[in-house]
Short mmCIF file of C-alpha atoms in Angstrom, two decimals:
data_model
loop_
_atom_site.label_atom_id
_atom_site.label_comp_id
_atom_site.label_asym_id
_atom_site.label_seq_id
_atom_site.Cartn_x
_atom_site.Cartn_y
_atom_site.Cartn_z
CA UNK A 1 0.00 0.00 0.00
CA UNK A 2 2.95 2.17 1.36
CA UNK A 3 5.96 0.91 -0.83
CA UNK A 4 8.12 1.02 2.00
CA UNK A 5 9.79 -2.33 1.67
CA UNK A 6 9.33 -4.82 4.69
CA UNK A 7 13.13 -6.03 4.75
CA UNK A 8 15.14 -3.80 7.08
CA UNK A 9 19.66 -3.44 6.82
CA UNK A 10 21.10 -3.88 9.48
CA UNK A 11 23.76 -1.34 10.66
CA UNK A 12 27.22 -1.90 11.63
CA UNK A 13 28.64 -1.01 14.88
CA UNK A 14 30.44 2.11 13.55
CA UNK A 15 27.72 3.08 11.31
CA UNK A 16 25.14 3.09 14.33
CA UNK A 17 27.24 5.34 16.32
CA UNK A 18 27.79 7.65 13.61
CA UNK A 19 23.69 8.28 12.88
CA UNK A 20 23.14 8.01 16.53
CA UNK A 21 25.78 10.94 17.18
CA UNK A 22 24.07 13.03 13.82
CA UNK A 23 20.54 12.40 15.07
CA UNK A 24 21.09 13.73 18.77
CA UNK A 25 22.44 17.34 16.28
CA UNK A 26 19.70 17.08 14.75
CA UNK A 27 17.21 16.79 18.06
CA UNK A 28 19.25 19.57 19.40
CA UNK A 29 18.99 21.69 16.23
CA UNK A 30 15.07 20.60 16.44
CA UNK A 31 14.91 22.73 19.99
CA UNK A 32 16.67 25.18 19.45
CA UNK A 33 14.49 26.08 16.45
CA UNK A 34 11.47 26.08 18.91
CA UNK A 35 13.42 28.56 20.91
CA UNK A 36 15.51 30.89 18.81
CA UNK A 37 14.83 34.99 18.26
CA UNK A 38 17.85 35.32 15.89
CA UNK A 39 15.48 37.31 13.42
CA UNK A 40 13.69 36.52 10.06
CA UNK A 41 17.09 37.12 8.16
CA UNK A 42 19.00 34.69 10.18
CA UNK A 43 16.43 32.25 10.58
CA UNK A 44 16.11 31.74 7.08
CA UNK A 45 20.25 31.65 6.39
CA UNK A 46 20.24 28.92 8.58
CA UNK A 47 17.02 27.43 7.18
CA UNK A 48 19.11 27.41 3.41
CA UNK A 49 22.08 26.20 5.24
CA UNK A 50 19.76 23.22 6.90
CA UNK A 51 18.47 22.08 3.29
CA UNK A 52 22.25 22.08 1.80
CA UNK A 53 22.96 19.40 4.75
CA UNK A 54 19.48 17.53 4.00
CA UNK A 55 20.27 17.21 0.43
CA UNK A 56 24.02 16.06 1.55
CA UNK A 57 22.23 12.84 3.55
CA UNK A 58 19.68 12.33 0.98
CA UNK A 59 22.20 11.93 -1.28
CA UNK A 60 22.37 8.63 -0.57
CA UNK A 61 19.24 6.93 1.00
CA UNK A 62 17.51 3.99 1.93
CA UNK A 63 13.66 3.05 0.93
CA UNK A 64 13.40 2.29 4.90
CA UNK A 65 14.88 2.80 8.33
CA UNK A 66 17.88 0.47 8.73
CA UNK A 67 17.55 -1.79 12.32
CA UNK A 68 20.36 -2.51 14.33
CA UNK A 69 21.30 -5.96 16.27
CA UNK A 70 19.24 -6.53 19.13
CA UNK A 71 21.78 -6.27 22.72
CA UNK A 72 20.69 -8.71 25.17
CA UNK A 73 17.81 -7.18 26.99
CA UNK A 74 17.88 -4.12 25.17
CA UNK A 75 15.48 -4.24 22.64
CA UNK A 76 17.30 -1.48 20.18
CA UNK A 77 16.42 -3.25 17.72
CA UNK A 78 13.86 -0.84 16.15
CA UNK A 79 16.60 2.09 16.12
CA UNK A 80 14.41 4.39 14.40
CA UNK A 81 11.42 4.03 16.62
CA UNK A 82 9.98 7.52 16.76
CA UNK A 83 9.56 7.08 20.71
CA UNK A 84 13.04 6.08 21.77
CA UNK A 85 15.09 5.25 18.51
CA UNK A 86 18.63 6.33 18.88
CA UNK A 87 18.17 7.52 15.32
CA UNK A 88 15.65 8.83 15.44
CA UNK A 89 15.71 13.34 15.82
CA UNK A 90 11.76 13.24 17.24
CA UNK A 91 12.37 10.80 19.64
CA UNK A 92 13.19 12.06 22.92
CA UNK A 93 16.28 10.64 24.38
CA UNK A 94 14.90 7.76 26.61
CA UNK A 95 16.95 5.17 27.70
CA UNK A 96 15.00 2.03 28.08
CA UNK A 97 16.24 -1.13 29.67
CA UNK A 98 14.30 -4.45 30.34
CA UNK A 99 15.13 -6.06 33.63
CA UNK A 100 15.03 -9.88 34.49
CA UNK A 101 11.56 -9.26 36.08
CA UNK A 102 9.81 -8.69 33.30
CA UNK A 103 9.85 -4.93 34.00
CA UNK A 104 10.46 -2.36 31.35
CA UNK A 105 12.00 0.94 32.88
CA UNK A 106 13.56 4.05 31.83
CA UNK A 107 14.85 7.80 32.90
CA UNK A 108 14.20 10.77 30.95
CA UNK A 109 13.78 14.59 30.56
CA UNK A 110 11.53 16.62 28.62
CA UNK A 111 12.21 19.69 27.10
CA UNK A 112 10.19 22.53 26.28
CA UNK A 113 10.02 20.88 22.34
CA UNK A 114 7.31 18.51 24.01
CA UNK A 115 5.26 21.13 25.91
CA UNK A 116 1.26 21.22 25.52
CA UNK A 117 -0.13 23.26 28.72
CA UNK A 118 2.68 25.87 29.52
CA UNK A 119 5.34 24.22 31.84
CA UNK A 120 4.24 20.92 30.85
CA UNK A 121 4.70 17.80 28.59
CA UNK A 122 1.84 17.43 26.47
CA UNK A 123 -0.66 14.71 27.18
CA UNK A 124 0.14 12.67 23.64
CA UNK A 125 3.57 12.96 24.25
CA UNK A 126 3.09 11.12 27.43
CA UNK A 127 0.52 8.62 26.13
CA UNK A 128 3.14 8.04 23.13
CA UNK A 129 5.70 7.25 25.48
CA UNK A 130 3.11 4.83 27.40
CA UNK A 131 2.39 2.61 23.89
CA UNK A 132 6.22 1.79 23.49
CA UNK A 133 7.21 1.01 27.02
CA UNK A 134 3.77 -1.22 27.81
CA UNK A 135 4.51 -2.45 24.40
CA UNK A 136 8.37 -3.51 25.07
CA UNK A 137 6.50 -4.94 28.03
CA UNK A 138 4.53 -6.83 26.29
CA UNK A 139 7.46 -8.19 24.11
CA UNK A 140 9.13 -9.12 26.81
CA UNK A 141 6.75 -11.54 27.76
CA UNK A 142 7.81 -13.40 25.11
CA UNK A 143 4.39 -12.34 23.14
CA UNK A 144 5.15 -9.08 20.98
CA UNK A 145 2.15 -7.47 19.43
CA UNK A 146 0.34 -4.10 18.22
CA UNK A 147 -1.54 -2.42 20.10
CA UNK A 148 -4.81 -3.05 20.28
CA UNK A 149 -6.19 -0.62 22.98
CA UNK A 150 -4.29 2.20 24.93
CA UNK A 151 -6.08 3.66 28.18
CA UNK A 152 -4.23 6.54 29.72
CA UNK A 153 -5.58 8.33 32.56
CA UNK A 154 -3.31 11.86 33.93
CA UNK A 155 -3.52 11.64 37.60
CA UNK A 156 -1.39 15.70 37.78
CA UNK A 157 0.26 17.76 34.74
CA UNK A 158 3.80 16.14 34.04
CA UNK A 159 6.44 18.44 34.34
CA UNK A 160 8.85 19.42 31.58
CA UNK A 161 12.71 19.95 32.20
CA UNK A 162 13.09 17.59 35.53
CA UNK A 163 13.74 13.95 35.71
CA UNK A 164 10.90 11.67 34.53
CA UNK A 165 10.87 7.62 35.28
CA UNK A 166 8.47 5.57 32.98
CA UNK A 167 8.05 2.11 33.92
CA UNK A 168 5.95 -0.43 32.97
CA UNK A 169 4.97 -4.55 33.01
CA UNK A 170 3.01 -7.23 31.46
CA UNK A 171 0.11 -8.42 33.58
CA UNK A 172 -0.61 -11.67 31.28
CA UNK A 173 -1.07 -13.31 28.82
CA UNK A 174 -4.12 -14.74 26.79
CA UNK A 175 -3.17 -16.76 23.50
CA UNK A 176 -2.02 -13.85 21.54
CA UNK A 177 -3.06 -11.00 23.51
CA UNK A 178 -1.22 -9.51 25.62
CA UNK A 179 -2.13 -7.29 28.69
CA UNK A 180 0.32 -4.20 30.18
CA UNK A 181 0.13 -1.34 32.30
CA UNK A 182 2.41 1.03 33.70
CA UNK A 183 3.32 4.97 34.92
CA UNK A 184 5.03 7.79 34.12
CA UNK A 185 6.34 9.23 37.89
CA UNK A 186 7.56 13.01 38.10
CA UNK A 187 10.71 13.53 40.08
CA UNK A 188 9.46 13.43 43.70
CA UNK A 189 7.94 9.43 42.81
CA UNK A 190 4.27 10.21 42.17
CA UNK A 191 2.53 9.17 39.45
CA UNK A 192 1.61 11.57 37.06
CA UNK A 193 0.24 9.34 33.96
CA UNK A 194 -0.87 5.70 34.10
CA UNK A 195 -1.72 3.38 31.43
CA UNK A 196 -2.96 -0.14 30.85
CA UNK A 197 -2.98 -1.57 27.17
CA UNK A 198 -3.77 -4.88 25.17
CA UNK A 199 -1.55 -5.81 22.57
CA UNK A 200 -2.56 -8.89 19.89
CA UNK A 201 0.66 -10.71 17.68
CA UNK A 202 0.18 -9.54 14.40
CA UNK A 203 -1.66 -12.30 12.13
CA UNK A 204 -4.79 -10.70 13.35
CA UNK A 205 -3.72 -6.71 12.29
CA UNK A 206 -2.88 -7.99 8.44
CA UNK A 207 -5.09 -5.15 7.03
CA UNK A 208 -8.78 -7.00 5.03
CA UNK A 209 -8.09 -6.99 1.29
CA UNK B 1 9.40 23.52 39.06
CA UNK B 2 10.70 23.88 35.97
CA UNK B 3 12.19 27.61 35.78
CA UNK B 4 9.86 27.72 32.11
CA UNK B 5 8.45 30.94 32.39
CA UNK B 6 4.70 31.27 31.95
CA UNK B 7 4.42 34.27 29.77
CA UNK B 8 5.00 33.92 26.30
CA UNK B 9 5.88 36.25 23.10
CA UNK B 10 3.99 36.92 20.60
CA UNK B 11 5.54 36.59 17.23
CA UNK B 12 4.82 38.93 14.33
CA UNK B 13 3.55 37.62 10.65
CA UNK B 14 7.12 37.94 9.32
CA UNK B 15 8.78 36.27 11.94
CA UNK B 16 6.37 33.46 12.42
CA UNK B 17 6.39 32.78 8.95
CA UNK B 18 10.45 32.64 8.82
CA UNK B 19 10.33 30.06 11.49
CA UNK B 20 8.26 28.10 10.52
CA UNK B 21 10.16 27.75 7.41
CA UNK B 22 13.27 26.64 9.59
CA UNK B 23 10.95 24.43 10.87
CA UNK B 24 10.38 22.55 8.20
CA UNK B 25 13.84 22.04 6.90
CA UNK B 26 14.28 21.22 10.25
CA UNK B 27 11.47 18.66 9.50
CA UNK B 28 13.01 17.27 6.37
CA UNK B 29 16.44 17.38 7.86
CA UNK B 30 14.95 14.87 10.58
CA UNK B 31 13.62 12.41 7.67
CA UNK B 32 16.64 12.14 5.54
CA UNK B 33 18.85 11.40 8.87
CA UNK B 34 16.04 8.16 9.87
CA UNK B 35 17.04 7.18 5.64
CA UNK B 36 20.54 8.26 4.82
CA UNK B 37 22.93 5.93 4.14
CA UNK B 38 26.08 8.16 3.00
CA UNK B 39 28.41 6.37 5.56
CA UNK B 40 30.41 6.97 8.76
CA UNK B 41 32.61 9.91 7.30
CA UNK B 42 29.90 12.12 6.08
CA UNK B 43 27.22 11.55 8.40
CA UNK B 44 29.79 12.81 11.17
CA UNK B 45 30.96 15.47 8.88
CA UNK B 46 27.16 16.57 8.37
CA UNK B 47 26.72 16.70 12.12
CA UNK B 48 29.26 18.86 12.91
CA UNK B 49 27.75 21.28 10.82
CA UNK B 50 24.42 20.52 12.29
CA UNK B 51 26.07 21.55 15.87
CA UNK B 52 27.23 24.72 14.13
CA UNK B 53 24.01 25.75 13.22
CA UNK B 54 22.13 25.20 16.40
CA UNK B 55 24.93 27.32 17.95
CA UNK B 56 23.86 29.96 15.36
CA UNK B 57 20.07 29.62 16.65
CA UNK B 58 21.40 29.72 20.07
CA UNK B 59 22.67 33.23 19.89
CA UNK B 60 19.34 34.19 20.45
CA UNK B 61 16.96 32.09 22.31
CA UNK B 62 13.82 32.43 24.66
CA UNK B 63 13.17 31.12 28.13
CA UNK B 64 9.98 29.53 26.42
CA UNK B 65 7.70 28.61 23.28
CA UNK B 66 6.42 31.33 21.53
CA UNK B 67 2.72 31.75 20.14
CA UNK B 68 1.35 33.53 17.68
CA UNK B 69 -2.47 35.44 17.46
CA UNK B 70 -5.07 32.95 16.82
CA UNK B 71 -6.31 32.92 13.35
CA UNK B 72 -9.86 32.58 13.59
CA UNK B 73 -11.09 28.91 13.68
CA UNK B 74 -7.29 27.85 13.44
CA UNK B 75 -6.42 27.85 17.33
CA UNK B 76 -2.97 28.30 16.38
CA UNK B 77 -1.90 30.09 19.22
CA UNK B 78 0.11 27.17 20.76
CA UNK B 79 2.47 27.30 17.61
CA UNK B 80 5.29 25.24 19.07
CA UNK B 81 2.83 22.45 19.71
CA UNK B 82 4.28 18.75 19.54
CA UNK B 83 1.64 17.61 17.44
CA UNK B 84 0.64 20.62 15.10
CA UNK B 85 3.05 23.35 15.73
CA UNK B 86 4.11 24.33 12.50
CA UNK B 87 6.99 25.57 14.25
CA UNK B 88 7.87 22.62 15.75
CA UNK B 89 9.70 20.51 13.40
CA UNK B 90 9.09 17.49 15.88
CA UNK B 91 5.44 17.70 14.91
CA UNK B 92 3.92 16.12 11.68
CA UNK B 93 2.47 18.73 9.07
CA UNK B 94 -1.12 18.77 10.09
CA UNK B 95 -3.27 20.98 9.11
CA UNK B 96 -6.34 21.17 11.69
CA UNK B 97 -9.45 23.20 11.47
CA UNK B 98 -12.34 23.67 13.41
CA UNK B 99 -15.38 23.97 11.24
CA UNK B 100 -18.51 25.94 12.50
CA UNK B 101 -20.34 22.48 13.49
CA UNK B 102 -17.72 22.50 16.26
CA UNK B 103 -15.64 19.45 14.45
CA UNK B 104 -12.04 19.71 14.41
CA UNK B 105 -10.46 18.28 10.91
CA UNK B 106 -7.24 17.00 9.33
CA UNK B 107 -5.30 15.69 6.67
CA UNK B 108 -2.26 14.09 7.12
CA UNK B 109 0.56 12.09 5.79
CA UNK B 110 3.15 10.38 7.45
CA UNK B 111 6.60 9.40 6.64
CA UNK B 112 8.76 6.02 8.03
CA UNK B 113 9.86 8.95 10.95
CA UNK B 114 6.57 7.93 12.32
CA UNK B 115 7.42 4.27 11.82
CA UNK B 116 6.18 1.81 14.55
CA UNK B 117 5.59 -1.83 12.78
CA UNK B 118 7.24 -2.64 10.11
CA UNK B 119 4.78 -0.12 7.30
CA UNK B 120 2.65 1.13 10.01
CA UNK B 121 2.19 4.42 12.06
CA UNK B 122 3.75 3.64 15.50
CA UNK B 123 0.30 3.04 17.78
CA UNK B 124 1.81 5.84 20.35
CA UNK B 125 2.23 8.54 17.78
CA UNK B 126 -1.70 7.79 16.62
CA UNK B 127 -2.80 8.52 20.24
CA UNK B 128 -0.70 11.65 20.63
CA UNK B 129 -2.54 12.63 17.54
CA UNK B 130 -6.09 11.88 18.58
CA UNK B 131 -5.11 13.67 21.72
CA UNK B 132 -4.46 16.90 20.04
CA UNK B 133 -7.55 16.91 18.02
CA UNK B 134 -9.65 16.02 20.37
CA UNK B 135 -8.33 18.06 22.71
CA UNK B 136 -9.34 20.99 20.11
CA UNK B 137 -12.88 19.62 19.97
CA UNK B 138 -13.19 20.27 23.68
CA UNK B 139 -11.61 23.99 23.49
CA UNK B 140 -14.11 24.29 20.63
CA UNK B 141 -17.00 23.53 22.77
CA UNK B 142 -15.47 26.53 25.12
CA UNK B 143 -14.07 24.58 27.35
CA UNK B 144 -10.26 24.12 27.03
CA UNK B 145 -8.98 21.78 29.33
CA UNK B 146 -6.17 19.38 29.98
CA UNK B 147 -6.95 15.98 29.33
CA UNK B 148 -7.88 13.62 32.16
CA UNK B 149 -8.49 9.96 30.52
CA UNK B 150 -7.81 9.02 26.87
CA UNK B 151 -8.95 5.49 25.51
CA UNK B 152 -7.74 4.80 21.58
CA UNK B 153 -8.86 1.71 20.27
CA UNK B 154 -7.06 0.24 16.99
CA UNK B 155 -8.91 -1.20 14.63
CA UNK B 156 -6.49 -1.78 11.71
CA UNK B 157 -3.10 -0.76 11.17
CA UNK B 158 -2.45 3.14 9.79
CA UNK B 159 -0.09 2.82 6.95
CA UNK B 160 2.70 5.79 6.07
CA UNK B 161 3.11 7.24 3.29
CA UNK B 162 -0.54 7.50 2.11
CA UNK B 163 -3.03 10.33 3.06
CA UNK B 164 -4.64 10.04 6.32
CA UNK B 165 -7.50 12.06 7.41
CA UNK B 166 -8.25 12.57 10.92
CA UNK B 167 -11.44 14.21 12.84
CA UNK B 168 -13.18 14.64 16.52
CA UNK B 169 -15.62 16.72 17.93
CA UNK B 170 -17.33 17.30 21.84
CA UNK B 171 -20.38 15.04 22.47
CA UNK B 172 -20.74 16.77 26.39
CA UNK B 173 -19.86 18.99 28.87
CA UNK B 174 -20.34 18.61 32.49
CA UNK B 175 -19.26 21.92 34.38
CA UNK B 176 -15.43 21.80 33.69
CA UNK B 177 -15.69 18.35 31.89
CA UNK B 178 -15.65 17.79 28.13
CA UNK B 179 -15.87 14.41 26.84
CA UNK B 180 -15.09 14.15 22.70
CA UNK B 181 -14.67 11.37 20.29
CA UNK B 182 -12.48 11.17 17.42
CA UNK B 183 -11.19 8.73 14.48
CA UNK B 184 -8.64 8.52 11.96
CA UNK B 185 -9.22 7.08 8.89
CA UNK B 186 -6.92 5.53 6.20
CA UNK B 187 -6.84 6.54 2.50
CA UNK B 188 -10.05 4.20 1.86
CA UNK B 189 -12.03 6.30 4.34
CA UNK B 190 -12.20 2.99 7.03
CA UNK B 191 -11.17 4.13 10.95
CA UNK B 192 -7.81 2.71 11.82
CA UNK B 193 -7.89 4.28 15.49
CA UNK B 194 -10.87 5.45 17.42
CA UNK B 195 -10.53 7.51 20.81
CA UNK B 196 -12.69 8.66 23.66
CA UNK B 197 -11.21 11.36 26.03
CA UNK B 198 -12.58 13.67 28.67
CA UNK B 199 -10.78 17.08 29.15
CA UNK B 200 -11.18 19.02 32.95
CA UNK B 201 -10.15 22.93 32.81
CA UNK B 202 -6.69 23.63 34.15
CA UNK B 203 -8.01 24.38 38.17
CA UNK B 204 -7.97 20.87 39.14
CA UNK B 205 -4.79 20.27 37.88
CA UNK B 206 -2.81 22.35 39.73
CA UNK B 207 -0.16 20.73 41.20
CA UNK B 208 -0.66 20.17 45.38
CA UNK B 209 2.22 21.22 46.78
#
């Protein structure tokens, strides 16, 4: 439907660290766009200056985003994942880690790039964040899926610019569903956002033709 | 909390409409990193210019997002927004409006940045979607509020690269509660996600300190 073939490359070590190094410029470059008052002169130098370079990378490109090797409990394997790719320049930088329990958890900060009410992270942002860890969750009990349903419920407003924790767990598992839930937790512990979700392994998401 | 000031700048036509040019090279710059595939030497090379350039923007930078005057029906005041700020280059290009029956639509397409499965929109960034526009569809009703609980449902994968069109509008409000619905629908006009959210105006959410 899409074009976008199914089979992935798969980076080398080197080449990994390279885009993961040019995406984190480009993040920064992203928020300090949000935030600059250099002027309408300036601002559109640099915008010329920022198509030279995108024309320098498309130069040559791949028909999809390349994967890398999955680490052992890592899951990194999706390193463009808009959510917490490494490669990704939208994906806030949230380092996720899945622990022998079962337990997916991970520490991150939110700049003003991701604010919806002033002073806070917007509630999408946080519900995006809540589909990939429930859904690494999920994956780590052994039954990966898409999501099926996502229930989010904002218990206070999530701060931006101060430590965040996001962790999350399966709950069980029913043939090829999957059940998860989970938090996001501001910096003094309390739960800001929680989440519970259903994920299903894919045969039953191949789209009616 | 978070030092982010609450008051915000207004931008002028001119200046508003230079960054939001930025923004979208910005944008593009973003896609061609997720795709490139010019090697080690050059994507390093092309990120060391990238770092140059944000030090340009950084000459000049605000404590916080700007906003601009709301157009009428466009409720583009929040202009940084995550999810359809056309000055933040995070956000996809979405172009919302609220018609005068009080529903908020959109067309959209999205490219692999967005990529969850393998083809597919990433099930988080479909929710932080749906929360945006239905948050709209509860300021549209008149009351603007943050939201409280958001349910998406998935009924078939979203696919990139194809247009997408996306709407919600306010079925109640009870005192400072909104409740909306919303959908988004694939090139063939069938819903891939649904969501249900209820919004409560900003009192309630103050943080208890």
């Amino acid at each position: 439907m899409s074009g976008i073939p199914m089979e992935r490359p798969v980076l080398a070590e080197d080449e990994a660290a390279a885009l993961s190094g040019l995406a984190a410029r480009v993040r920064a470059l992203a928020e300090a766009t949000v935030l600059t008052s250099v002027g309408t002169a300036e601002a559109a130098a640099v915008a010329a200056e920022v198509e030279a370079l995108t024309a320098r990378l498309a130069a040559a490109r791949r028909d999809a985003p390349p994967f890398v090797p999955s680490g052992e409990r890592r899951m990194d394997r999706q390193f463009a994942n808009p959510v917490s790719g490494a490669l990704n320049p939208l994906a806030p930088p949230i380092d996720l880690t899945v622990d022998s329990d079962g337990i997916v958890r991970g520490e991150f900060t939110l700049s003003t790039v991701y604010e919806g009410p002033p002073s806070y992270v917007h509630g999408g942002v946080s519900a995006m964040v809540l589909d990939q860890v429930l859904g690494m969750a999920a994956a780590a009990s052994g039954t990966p899926g898409m999501t099926a349903t996502l229930e989010t419920r904002y218990r206070r407003p999530t701060p931006l610019g101060v430590p965040l924790s996001v962790e999350a767990k399966a709950s069980r598992v029913e043939g090829r569903k999957v059940y998860a839930s989970g938090t996001i937790c501001g910096p003094d512990g309390r739960v800001t956002v929680e989440a519970t979700a259903m994920f299903i392994m894919p045969q039953r998401f191949v789209p009616h033709s």
